[in-house]
Coordinates of C-alpha atoms in Angstrom, one line a residue:
Chain I
M996 CA 8.1 12.6 38.4
E997 CA 5.3 10.4 37.2
P998 CA 6.7 7.7 34.8
V999 CA 5.6 7.8 31.2
L1000 CA 5.3 4.1 30.9
E1001 CA 4.7 1.5 33.6
L1002 CA 4.6 -2.2 33.2
E1003 CA 3.3 -4.2 36.1
K1004 CA 3.3 -8.0 36.3
L1005 CA 3.2 -8.1 32.5
C1006 CA 3.0 -11.5 30.9
L1007 CA 3.7 -11.6 27.2
G1008 CA 2.1 -14.0 24.7
Y1009 CA -1.4 -14.5 23.4
N1010 CA -2.7 -18.0 24.1
K1011 CA 0.5 -19.1 25.7
V1012 CA 2.7 -17.1 28.0
I1013 CA 6.1 -16.6 26.4
Y1014 CA 7.6 -14.3 29.1
Q1015 CA 6.3 -13.4 32.5
N1016 CA 6.5 -11.1 35.4
I1017 CA 7.8 -7.9 33.8
F1018 CA 7.9 -5.0 36.2
A1019 CA 9.4 -1.9 34.5
T1020 CA 9.1 1.8 34.2
A1021 CA 10.4 4.5 31.8
G1022 CA 10.3 8.2 32.3
E1023 CA 10.2 11.4 30.2
G1024 CA 13.6 12.3 28.8
E1025 CA 14.9 8.8 29.2
V1026 CA 16.5 6.5 26.7
V1027 CA 15.9 2.9 27.6
A1028 CA 17.6 -0.2 26.1
V1029 CA 15.9 -3.5 26.1
V1030 CA 18.5 -6.3 26.1
G1031 CA 18.2 -10.1 26.2
P1032 CA 19.1 -13.2 24.2
N1033 CA 17.6 -13.9 20.7
G1034 CA 14.0 -15.1 20.8
I1035 CA 13.3 -14.1 24.4
G1036 CA 10.6 -11.7 23.3
K1037 CA 12.1 -8.3 23.0
S1038 CA 10.1 -7.5 19.8
T1039 CA 7.0 -9.0 21.4
L1040 CA 7.4 -6.7 24.4
L1041 CA 7.8 -3.6 22.2
K1042 CA 4.8 -4.6 20.0
S1043 CA 2.7 -5.3 23.1
I1044 CA 3.5 -1.8 24.4
G1045 CA 2.8 -0.3 21.0
G1046 CA -0.7 -2.0 21.1
M1047 CA 0.2 -4.0 18.0
L1048 CA 0.0 -7.4 19.8
K1049 CA -2.3 -8.6 22.5
Y1050 CA -0.7 -9.5 25.7
H1051 CA -1.6 -12.3 28.1
S1052 CA -2.0 -10.6 31.5
G1053 CA -0.7 -7.8 33.7
S1054 CA -1.0 -4.1 33.1
I1055 CA 0.6 -1.5 30.8
R1056 CA 0.0 2.1 31.7
V1057 CA 0.8 4.8 29.2
L1058 CA 0.9 8.4 30.7
S1059 CA -0.9 7.0 33.8
K1060 CA -3.8 5.6 31.8
P1061 CA -4.2 1.9 30.9
L1062 CA -3.2 0.9 27.4
G1063 CA -6.7 -0.5 26.7
S1064 CA -8.3 2.9 27.3
Y1065 CA -6.7 4.4 24.2
S1066 CA -8.3 4.3 20.8
T1067 CA -6.1 3.2 17.9
R1068 CA -5.6 6.8 16.9
G1069 CA -5.2 8.0 20.4
L1070 CA -2.4 5.5 21.0
A1071 CA -0.7 6.5 17.8
E1072 CA -0.6 10.1 19.1
K1073 CA 1.2 8.8 22.2
I1074 CA 3.4 6.0 20.9
S1075 CA 5.2 5.6 17.6
F1076 CA 6.9 2.3 16.6
V1077 CA 9.8 1.8 14.2
P1078 CA 9.8 -1.8 13.0
S1079 CA 13.1 -3.6 12.7
Q1080 CA 13.0 -3.7 8.9
S1081 CA 10.8 -1.3 7.0
P1082 CA 10.1 -1.9 3.4
R1083 CA 11.4 0.8 1.1
A1084 CA 9.2 2.2 -1.6
R1085 CA 10.9 3.0 -5.0
N1086 CA 10.5 6.5 -6.4
F1087 CA 9.1 7.7 -3.1
S1088 CA 11.0 10.8 -2.0
L1089 CA 12.4 11.0 1.6
F1090 CA 10.1 14.0 2.2
D1091 CA 7.0 12.1 1.1
M1092 CA 8.0 9.1 3.1
I1093 CA 8.3 11.1 6.3
A1094 CA 5.2 13.2 5.5
T1095 CA 3.1 10.0 5.7
S1096 CA 3.5 10.0 9.5
C1097 CA 1.4 13.2 9.7
Y1098 CA -1.4 10.7 9.1
N1099 CA -3.5 11.7 12.1
R1100 CA -3.2 15.4 11.5
T1101 CA -3.8 15.7 7.7
N1102 CA -7.0 15.9 5.8
W1103 CA -8.5 13.0 3.8
L1104 CA -6.1 13.5 1.0
G1105 CA -3.1 13.7 3.2
T1106 CA -2.1 17.3 2.3
I1107 CA 0.8 18.6 4.4
N1108 CA 0.2 22.1 5.8
D1109 CA 3.0 24.7 6.1
S1110 CA 3.6 24.1 9.8
D1111 CA 4.0 20.3 9.3
K1112 CA 6.2 21.1 6.3
G1113 CA 8.5 23.2 8.5
F1114 CA 8.4 20.5 11.2
I1115 CA 9.4 17.8 8.6
Y1116 CA 12.4 19.9 7.4
K1117 CA 13.4 20.7 11.0
T1118 CA 13.3 17.0 11.8
L1119 CA 15.3 16.1 8.7
R1120 CA 17.9 18.6 9.9
R1121 CA 17.8 17.0 13.4
V1122 CA 18.7 13.6 12.0
G1123 CA 21.2 15.0 9.6
L1124 CA 19.3 14.3 6.4
E1125 CA 18.4 17.9 5.4
D1126 CA 20.0 17.7 2.0
F1127 CA 18.2 14.5 1.1
A1128 CA 14.6 15.6 1.2
E1129 CA 13.9 15.2 -2.5
R1130 CA 16.1 12.0 -2.8
D1131 CA 14.5 8.7 -3.6
S1132 CA 14.2 7.1 -0.2
S1133 CA 15.0 3.6 -1.6
N1134 CA 18.5 4.8 -2.6
L1135 CA 19.5 5.8 0.9
S1136 CA 22.2 3.8 2.7
D1137 CA 21.1 1.5 5.6
G1138 CA 22.3 4.0 8.2
E1139 CA 20.6 7.0 6.4
F1140 CA 17.4 5.0 6.0
Q1141 CA 17.4 4.1 9.7
R1142 CA 17.7 7.8 10.5
A1143 CA 14.8 8.4 8.1
T1144 CA 12.6 5.9 10.0
I1145 CA 13.6 7.7 13.2
A1146 CA 12.6 11.1 11.6
R1147 CA 9.3 9.5 10.7
A1148 CA 8.7 8.5 14.3
L1149 CA 9.6 12.1 15.4
V1150 CA 7.2 13.6 12.9
Q1151 CA 4.5 11.4 14.3
D1152 CA 5.1 13.6 17.3
S1153 CA 4.4 11.1 20.1
K1154 CA 5.8 11.1 23.6
I1155 CA 7.0 7.5 23.5
I1156 CA 9.1 6.2 20.6
L1157 CA 9.7 2.4 20.4
L1158 CA 12.3 1.0 18.1
D1159 CA 12.8 -2.7 17.3
E1160 CA 16.6 -3.2 16.9
P1161 CA 17.4 0.0 15.2
T1162 CA 21.1 -0.7 15.1
A1163 CA 21.0 -4.2 13.7
F1164 CA 22.7 -4.6 10.3
L1165 CA 24.6 -1.3 10.7
D1166 CA 28.4 -0.8 10.9
I1167 CA 30.0 0.3 14.2
E1168 CA 30.0 4.0 13.2
N1169 CA 26.3 4.0 12.3
K1170 CA 25.5 2.1 15.5
L1171 CA 27.1 4.9 17.5
I1172 CA 25.4 7.6 15.4
I1173 CA 22.0 6.1 15.9
T1174 CA 22.4 5.4 19.6
K1175 CA 23.7 8.9 20.2
L1176 CA 20.8 10.3 18.2
L1177 CA 18.3 8.4 20.2
K1178 CA 19.9 9.8 23.4
E1179 CA 19.8 13.4 22.2
I1180 CA 16.2 13.0 21.1
A1181 CA 15.2 11.7 24.5
H1182 CA 17.1 14.3 26.4
E1183 CA 16.5 17.4 24.3
E1184 CA 12.9 16.8 23.1
S1185 CA 11.8 15.2 26.4
K1186 CA 10.7 12.0 24.7
C1187 CA 10.8 8.5 26.1
V1188 CA 12.8 6.4 23.7
I1189 CA 12.8 2.6 24.2
F1190 CA 14.8 0.4 21.8
S1191 CA 15.9 -3.2 21.7
T1192 CA 19.5 -3.9 21.0
H1193 CA 22.3 -6.5 21.2
D1194 CA 25.0 -3.9 21.6
L1195 CA 25.4 -4.0 25.3
Q1196 CA 28.4 -1.7 25.5
L1197 CA 26.7 1.1 23.6
A1198 CA 23.6 0.6 25.7
I1199 CA 25.4 0.7 29.0
K1200 CA 27.4 3.8 27.9
H1201 CA 24.5 5.9 26.5
C1202 CA 21.2 4.7 28.0
D1203 CA 19.6 6.1 31.2
R1204 CA 17.9 2.8 31.9
I1205 CA 18.2 -0.8 30.8
W1206 CA 15.6 -3.5 30.8
I1207 CA 17.2 -6.9 30.9
M1208 CA 15.0 -9.7 29.7
G1209 CA 17.0 -12.5 31.2
R1210 CA 16.4 -16.2 30.9
E1211 CA 15.5 -16.4 34.6
S1212 CA 14.2 -13.0 35.5
F1213 CA 13.5 -9.5 34.3
N1214 CA 15.5 -6.5 35.6
C1215 CA 15.0 -2.8 35.2
G1216 CA 17.3 -0.1 36.4
E1217 CA 20.1 2.3 35.7
P1218 CA 23.1 0.7 34.0
S1219 CA 25.5 1.3 37.0
S1220 CA 23.3 -0.2 39.6
L1221 CA 22.5 -3.2 37.4
I1222 CA 26.2 -3.9 37.0
E1223 CA 26.6 -3.7 40.8
Q1224 CA 23.8 -6.1 41.3
G1225 CA 25.3 -8.5 38.7
A1226 CA 22.0 -8.5 36.9
F1227 CA 23.6 -8.9 33.5
D1228 CA 24.8 -12.4 34.4
S1229 CA 21.1 -13.5 34.4
M1230 CA 20.9 -12.8 30.7
F1231 CA 22.4 -16.0 29.5
K1232 CA 22.1 -19.4 31.2
D1233 CA 25.5 -20.6 29.9
S1234 CA 28.1 -20.3 32.7
L1235 CA 30.7 -19.9 30.0
L1236 CA 29.4 -16.4 29.4
K1237 CA 30.3 -14.1 32.3
F1238 CA 29.6 -10.4 32.2
D1239 CA 32.8 -8.3 32.6
P1240 CA 31.8 -5.1 34.5
V1241 CA 34.9 -3.3 33.3
L1242 CA 34.6 -4.0 29.6
F1243 CA 30.8 -3.9 29.6
T1244 CA 30.6 -7.0 27.7
F1245 CA 30.4 -10.8 28.0
V1246 CA 33.6 -12.8 28.0
Chain X
M749 CA 29.1 16.0 13.7
H750 CA 26.6 17.8 11.6
Y751 CA 23.6 16.1 13.1
L752 CA 24.4 17.6 16.4
R753 CA 23.6 21.0 15.2
G754 CA 21.2 22.9 17.4
Q755 CA 17.6 23.5 16.4
I756 CA 17.4 26.3 13.9
E757 CA 13.9 27.4 13.1
H758 CA 13.5 26.2 9.6
K759 CA 11.9 28.6 7.2
V760 CA 9.7 27.0 4.6
T761 CA 11.6 28.4 1.7
V762 CA 12.6 25.1 0.1
K763 CA 10.7 24.7 -3.1
R764 CA 9.0 21.3 -3.3
K765 CA 9.3 19.4 -6.5
K766 CA 7.4 20.4 -9.6
G767 CA 4.0 19.2 -10.3
Y768 CA 3.6 16.8 -13.1
I769 CA 1.8 19.2 -15.6
R770 CA 4.1 18.3 -18.5
E771 CA 3.6 14.6 -18.0
Y772 CA -0.2 14.9 -17.6
V773 CA -0.5 17.1 -20.7
I774 CA 1.5 14.6 -22.8
V775 CA -0.7 11.7 -21.6
S776 CA -3.9 13.7 -22.1
I777 CA -3.0 14.8 -25.7
S778 CA -2.1 11.2 -26.5
L779 CA -5.4 10.1 -25.2
L780 CA -7.2 12.6 -27.4
I781 CA -5.2 11.6 -30.5
L782 CA -5.9 7.9 -29.8
L783 CA -9.6 8.7 -29.3
M784 CA -9.8 10.4 -32.7
L785 CA -7.9 7.6 -34.3
N786 CA -10.3 5.1 -32.7
L787 CA -13.3 7.0 -34.1
T788 CA -11.8 7.2 -37.5
L789 CA -10.8 3.5 -38.0
G790 CA -13.1 0.6 -38.3
S791 CA -14.9 -1.3 -41.0
V792 CA -15.4 2.0 -42.7
I793 CA -12.9 4.8 -42.4
L794 CA -14.5 8.0 -41.4
P795 CA -12.5 11.1 -42.3
L796 CA -11.6 13.3 -39.3
K797 CA -13.4 16.3 -40.9
E798 CA -16.7 14.3 -41.0
I799 CA -16.2 13.2 -37.4
F800 CA -15.7 16.8 -36.2
S801 CA -18.7 18.1 -38.1
S802 CA -20.8 15.3 -36.7
L803 CA -19.6 15.8 -33.2
F804 CA -20.4 19.5 -33.3
G805 CA -23.8 18.9 -34.7
H806 CA -23.8 20.0 -38.3
S807 CA -23.1 16.9 -40.3
T808 CA -25.2 16.3 -43.4
Q809 CA -24.3 12.8 -43.9
T810 CA -26.6 10.6 -41.9
F811 CA -24.6 7.5 -42.3
V812 CA -21.6 9.1 -40.6
N813 CA -23.9 10.2 -37.8
E814 CA -25.3 6.7 -37.4
I815 CA -22.0 4.9 -37.4
L816 CA -20.5 7.5 -35.0
W817 CA -23.2 8.0 -32.5
D818 CA -24.7 4.5 -32.5
Y819 CA -21.6 2.5 -32.7
R820 CA -18.2 4.1 -32.4
I821 CA -18.8 6.7 -29.7
P822 CA -20.4 4.2 -27.3
K823 CA -17.6 1.7 -28.0
A824 CA -14.9 4.4 -27.4
I825 CA -16.6 5.5 -24.1
T826 CA -16.8 1.9 -23.0
A827 CA -13.1 1.3 -23.7
L828 CA -12.2 4.5 -22.0
L829 CA -14.2 3.6 -18.9
A830 CA -12.8 0.1 -18.8
G831 CA -9.2 1.3 -19.1
V832 CA -9.6 3.8 -16.3
A833 CA -11.3 1.3 -14.0
L834 CA -9.0 -1.7 -14.6
S835 CA -5.8 0.4 -14.3
V836 CA -6.8 2.3 -11.1
C837 CA -7.9 -1.1 -9.6
G838 CA -4.7 -2.8 -10.6
L839 CA -2.6 -0.1 -9.0
Q840 CA -4.5 -0.5 -5.7
M841 CA -4.1 -4.3 -5.7
Q842 CA -0.3 -3.9 -6.4
T843 CA 0.1 -1.6 -3.5
L844 CA -2.1 -3.5 -1.1
F845 CA -0.3 -6.8 -1.7
K846 CA 3.1 -5.2 -2.3
N847 CA 3.2 -7.4 -5.3
P848 CA 4.2 -6.1 -8.8
L849 CA 2.3 -8.9 -10.5
A850 CA -1.0 -8.3 -8.8
D851 CA -3.9 -7.3 -11.1
P852 CA -7.5 -6.4 -10.6
F853 CA -8.5 -10.1 -10.8
I854 CA -5.9 -11.5 -8.4
L855 CA -8.5 -12.1 -5.8
G856 CA -10.6 -14.2 -8.1
I857 CA -13.1 -11.5 -9.2
S858 CA -12.9 -12.4 -12.9
S859 CA -13.3 -16.1 -12.1
G860 CA -16.3 -15.3 -9.9
A861 CA -17.8 -13.2 -12.7
G862 CA -17.0 -16.1 -15.1
L863 CA -18.8 -18.6 -12.9
G864 CA -21.8 -16.3 -12.8
V865 CA -21.9 -16.0 -16.6
A866 CA -21.2 -19.8 -17.0
L867 CA -24.1 -20.6 -14.6
F868 CA -26.4 -18.2 -16.5
V869 CA -25.5 -19.2 -20.0
M870 CA -25.0 -22.9 -19.5
G871 CA -27.7 -23.2 -16.9
F872 CA -30.3 -21.9 -19.2
S873 CA -29.1 -24.0 -22.1
A874 CA -29.4 -27.1 -19.9
F875 CA -33.1 -26.4 -19.7
G876 CA -33.3 -26.1 -23.4
I877 CA -33.8 -22.3 -23.4
S878 CA -32.0 -20.5 -26.1
F879 CA -32.0 -16.7 -26.5
S880 CA -28.9 -15.7 -28.3
G881 CA -28.6 -12.1 -29.3
S882 CA -31.5 -10.8 -27.2
V883 CA -31.3 -7.8 -24.9
F884 CA -32.3 -10.1 -22.1
M885 CA -29.3 -12.1 -22.8
N886 CA -26.9 -9.2 -22.7
M887 CA -28.3 -7.8 -19.5
G888 CA -28.5 -11.3 -18.0
I889 CA -24.8 -11.9 -18.7
A890 CA -23.8 -8.6 -17.2
A891 CA -26.0 -9.1 -14.1
S892 CA -24.8 -12.6 -13.5
A893 CA -21.2 -11.6 -14.0
W894 CA -21.6 -8.8 -11.5
L895 CA -23.3 -11.0 -9.0
G896 CA -20.5 -13.6 -9.4
A897 CA -17.8 -10.9 -8.8
F898 CA -19.8 -9.5 -5.9
A899 CA -20.2 -13.0 -4.3
V900 CA -16.4 -13.6 -4.5
T901 CA -15.7 -10.2 -2.9
L902 CA -18.2 -10.8 -0.2
L903 CA -16.5 -14.1 0.6
I904 CA -13.1 -12.4 0.7
L905 CA -14.4 -9.6 2.9
L906 CA -15.8 -12.2 5.3
V907 CA -12.5 -14.0 5.5
S908 CA -10.3 -10.8 5.5
S909 CA -11.5 -9.8 9.0
R910 CA -10.2 -13.1 10.3
L911 CA -6.8 -12.8 8.6
R912 CA -4.1 -10.6 10.0
E913 CA -1.8 -10.4 6.9
S914 CA -2.6 -9.3 3.4
T915 CA -0.4 -12.2 2.1
S916 CA -2.8 -14.7 3.6
L917 CA -5.7 -12.9 1.9
L918 CA -3.8 -13.1 -1.4
I919 CA -3.4 -16.9 -1.0
F920 CA -7.1 -17.2 -0.1
G921 CA -8.1 -15.2 -3.2
I922 CA -5.9 -17.2 -5.5
M923 CA -7.3 -20.5 -4.1
L924 CA -10.8 -19.2 -4.5
G925 CA -10.1 -18.3 -8.1
S926 CA -8.8 -21.8 -8.7
V927 CA -11.9 -23.4 -7.3
T928 CA -14.2 -21.2 -9.3
S929 CA -12.2 -21.9 -12.5
A930 CA -12.5 -25.6 -11.8
L931 CA -16.3 -25.2 -11.4
I932 CA -16.4 -23.3 -14.7
T933 CA -14.5 -26.1 -16.4
L934 CA -17.0 -28.6 -14.9
L935 CA -19.9 -26.6 -16.3
Q936 CA -18.3 -26.3 -19.7
Y937 CA -17.8 -30.0 -19.8
F938 CA -21.5 -30.7 -19.5
S939 CA -22.8 -27.8 -21.5
S940 CA -24.0 -27.6 -25.1
S941 CA -21.7 -26.3 -27.8
S942 CA -23.8 -23.2 -28.5
A943 CA -23.8 -22.2 -24.8
L944 CA -20.1 -22.9 -24.7
K945 CA -19.6 -20.6 -27.6
I946 CA -21.4 -17.7 -26.0
F947 CA -19.3 -18.2 -22.9
V948 CA -16.0 -18.4 -24.8
V949 CA -16.9 -15.2 -26.7
W950 CA -17.6 -13.5 -23.4
T951 CA -14.2 -14.5 -22.1
M952 CA -12.5 -12.9 -25.1
G953 CA -13.7 -9.4 -24.1
S954 CA -15.6 -6.9 -26.2
F955 CA -16.4 -3.2 -26.0
S956 CA -19.0 -3.2 -28.7
G957 CA -22.7 -3.7 -28.5
L958 CA -23.4 -1.9 -25.2
T959 CA -26.6 0.2 -25.3
T960 CA -26.6 3.7 -23.9
N961 CA -28.5 2.4 -20.8
Q962 CA -25.8 -0.2 -20.2
I963 CA -23.1 2.4 -20.5
W964 CA -25.0 4.6 -17.9
I965 CA -25.2 1.6 -15.5
M966 CA -21.5 0.8 -16.0
S967 CA -20.6 4.5 -15.3
A968 CA -22.8 4.6 -12.3
L969 CA -21.0 1.6 -10.8
I970 CA -17.5 2.8 -11.8
L971 CA -17.8 6.4 -10.6
P972 CA -18.3 5.5 -6.9
G973 CA -15.4 3.0 -7.3
L974 CA -13.2 5.8 -8.6
I975 CA -14.3 8.2 -5.8
M976 CA -13.4 5.5 -3.2
S977 CA -10.0 5.0 -4.9
V978 CA -9.2 8.7 -4.5
Y979 CA -10.3 8.5 -0.9
N980 CA -7.9 5.5 -0.4
I981 CA -4.8 7.6 -1.6
K982 CA -3.7 8.5 1.9
E983 CA -3.7 4.9 3.2
L984 CA -2.2 3.5 0.0
N985 CA 0.8 5.8 0.4
I986 CA 1.3 4.5 3.9
L987 CA 0.9 0.8 2.8
L988 CA 3.9 1.3 0.6
M989 CA 6.0 1.2 3.7
G990 CA 4.5 -1.9 5.2
E991 CA 1.6 -2.9 7.3
A992 CA 3.5 -2.8 10.6
Y993 CA 4.2 0.9 10.1
A994 CA 0.6 1.6 9.0
K995 CA -0.6 -0.1 12.2
S996 CA 1.7 2.0 14.4
L997 CA 0.4 5.1 12.8
G998 CA -3.1 4.2 13.8
V999 CA -4.3 3.2 10.4
N1000 CA -7.3 0.9 10.7
L1001 CA -5.9 -1.9 8.4
E1002 CA -9.2 -3.8 8.3
S1003 CA -11.3 -1.0 7.2
T1004 CA -8.6 0.1 4.7
R1005 CA -8.5 -3.3 3.2
R1006 CA -12.3 -3.4 3.1
R1007 CA -12.5 -0.1 1.3
I1008 CA -9.9 -1.1 -1.3
L1009 CA -11.7 -4.4 -1.9
I1010 CA -15.1 -2.7 -2.4
A1011 CA -13.6 -0.2 -4.8
T1012 CA -12.0 -3.1 -6.6
T1013 CA -15.3 -4.9 -7.1
L1014 CA -17.1 -1.8 -8.3
L1015 CA -14.3 -1.1 -10.8
A1016 CA -13.1 -4.5 -12.0
G1017 CA -16.5 -6.3 -11.4
S1018 CA -18.4 -3.8 -13.5
V1019 CA -16.0 -3.8 -16.3
T1020 CA -15.9 -7.6 -16.3
A1021 CA -19.7 -7.7 -16.2
F1022 CA -20.1 -5.6 -19.4
C1023 CA -17.0 -6.2 -21.3
G1024 CA -15.7 -9.6 -20.2
P1025 CA -12.5 -10.4 -18.3
I1026 CA -9.9 -8.1 -19.9
G1027 CA -6.4 -9.1 -18.9
F1028 CA -2.9 -7.5 -18.7
I1029 CA -4.0 -3.8 -18.8
G1030 CA -4.5 -3.9 -15.0
I1031 CA -1.0 -5.2 -14.4
A1032 CA 0.8 -3.2 -17.1
V1033 CA -0.6 0.3 -16.8
P1034 CA 0.4 1.0 -13.2
H1035 CA 4.0 0.1 -14.1
I1036 CA 3.9 2.3 -17.1
A1037 CA 2.7 5.1 -14.9
R1038 CA 5.4 4.5 -12.4
M1039 CA 8.1 4.5 -15.1
F1040 CA 6.8 7.6 -16.8
F1041 CA 6.0 9.7 -13.7
K1042 CA 8.9 8.4 -11.6
N1043 CA 6.9 8.8 -8.4
A1044 CA 5.3 6.3 -6.1
D1045 CA 3.0 8.9 -4.5
H1046 CA -0.6 7.8 -5.2
K1047 CA -1.7 11.4 -5.4
V1048 CA 0.3 11.4 -8.7
L1049 CA -0.3 7.8 -9.6
I1050 CA -4.1 7.5 -9.4
P1051 CA -4.8 10.2 -12.0
A1052 CA -1.8 9.1 -14.0
T1053 CA -3.0 5.4 -14.2
A1054 CA -6.5 6.6 -15.0
L1055 CA -5.3 8.7 -18.0
L1056 CA -2.8 6.1 -19.2
G1057 CA -5.3 3.3 -18.7
A1058 CA -7.8 5.1 -20.8
A1059 CA -5.3 5.8 -23.5
I1060 CA -3.9 2.3 -23.7
M1061 CA -7.3 0.7 -23.6
V1062 CA -8.5 3.0 -26.5
L1063 CA -5.3 2.0 -28.3
T1064 CA -6.1 -1.7 -27.7
D1065 CA -9.5 -1.2 -29.1
T1066 CA -8.2 0.6 -32.1
V1067 CA -5.7 -2.2 -32.9
A1068 CA -8.6 -4.7 -32.5
Q1069 CA -10.4 -2.8 -35.3
L1070 CA -7.4 -2.9 -37.7
P1071 CA -8.6 -5.8 -39.8
G1072 CA -11.3 -3.4 -41.0
Q1073 CA -14.0 -5.2 -42.9
S1074 CA -12.7 -8.7 -42.2
G1075 CA -13.7 -8.5 -38.5
I1076 CA -12.5 -7.6 -35.1
I1077 CA -9.6 -9.2 -33.2
P1078 CA -10.7 -10.2 -29.6
I1079 CA -9.7 -7.5 -27.1
N1080 CA -7.9 -10.0 -24.9
T1081 CA -5.7 -11.1 -27.7
V1082 CA -4.6 -7.5 -28.4
S1083 CA -4.3 -6.6 -24.7
A1084 CA -2.0 -9.6 -24.2
L1085 CA 0.0 -8.6 -27.2
I1086 CA 0.4 -5.0 -25.9
G1087 CA 0.6 -5.9 -22.2
V1088 CA 2.9 -8.9 -22.2
P1089 CA 5.9 -7.1 -23.7
I1090 CA 5.5 -4.3 -21.2
I1091 CA 5.4 -6.7 -18.3
L1092 CA 8.5 -8.5 -19.7
L1093 CA 10.3 -5.2 -20.1
I1094 CA 9.5 -4.4 -16.5
I1095 CA 10.9 -7.7 -15.3
L1096 CA 14.0 -7.3 -17.4
K1097 CA 14.6 -3.8 -16.1
S1098 CA 13.5 -5.1 -12.6
R1099 CA 11.6 -1.9 -11.9
F1100 CA 9.4 -3.3 -9.2
I1101 CA 7.1 -1.3 -6.9

């Protein structure tokens, strides 16, 4: 099957290359975790794919077409992006917050039609927030709010969903809920979900594919084969940190 | 776990929340009452009965007709327009910059207008030309103020395409405002006392003395500004949740910013041109609207701020008339006395955006 997203010899950065030689793919119905040390450029990679940052060189192909060939609006119909920390608006109901992501389909005033209204309620049910529609979105807990931002991306109705550290700042239960939710979305709605994370164990357990942004090299593959190759050891330079293939973590 | 439930086709039976008819009615009635009060009070108190009979065309008392139609109604209309324009403008600035203390003049529009007026008034006086009280003078002040405001916006627009973040734009605007203020001070230092007085009176703000033609010009500038503001609603709601999100939705941030800026100049620039720089209303009213309507949706807030802004500005003007025969309190003094407690209340209750 044709991959949804292909990165070839991608070098990140604008004036100066900050990370180079990324070869990676992601397919329909796959959930992909991007892992790597702090500051290596995970956010930059996601933002470059989302068309929010310019990249240095190489190619990004979205649904077999180069990224540059999409208009801003055309790209928004294919890729949605969930920033690591979204500001919350006071006195803005959860429904209204999610309704904003119908932007490309609504009229000049942003009126939500009945089919989108149904779609929003269905999506709220999907992420387990169906009883919260009329609640003030700024009063949601961090875990609930993160699910709301995922619902927003789902309502945008794009093939690819990029999430910048969706599980940061969450407790272990919510980390699991979010990771499982992303997996279900990818598998059941045939989306391609790509998210950056520091939770290696959860990523290895639940993701179909992992992109490792190591200090030395970039690796892309299924978790099991990456473990066999010993690819996780390239993540950190420090020889004190060794990847344990049984515990799925660094010791 | 409940979120694992399968997809059930969701029927759209859930009733979405009420409209805000009750709130709008309350604000509209207050506006009407305040307007009547405004027409009644002044150096001469006109009884409501006389006002109604004059309004509906069968008043016998010519002096009532004269006061009402030549003086009070134009003034009330000016106050109403200014209130609507400044409040709607302040709301958009607060959303664009995600800053609860942003006001229509945060990007230096009033300082730009001020510089225009200062150049006009003090420039002419430097050449020994004096023309106090003439129509030329009134129109000249308005035109130069508008040009000053427009020049500042133009500069900001030029810069805004080079800046990625609205915060940088905010800093640029504030710096620009400081520079223009410094230039005004410099001009003041070298100008004659009579020119200085004209300038200082302009900065105090006033709704009176506008001719019918001037009111028409002011409306003709404000109306497109309001239409643009309504057109901005969709993007303003998205901007509530940050520029990164807006960008990922495919919102053209540059053109959105440009549209908001142009609407701002039309609204705040025009009011400043004809009435002087009127402070505090532009910050306070959007917060009052948020508190009263308890909704951050701009579809609700734009009409709400427009109505509330009109009501509060008419109230301000009414209070300014209270001394009766002994004169008028400058508008800016009253707007500060009304606006500042509201802003303080907001900070104390920390009901930010």
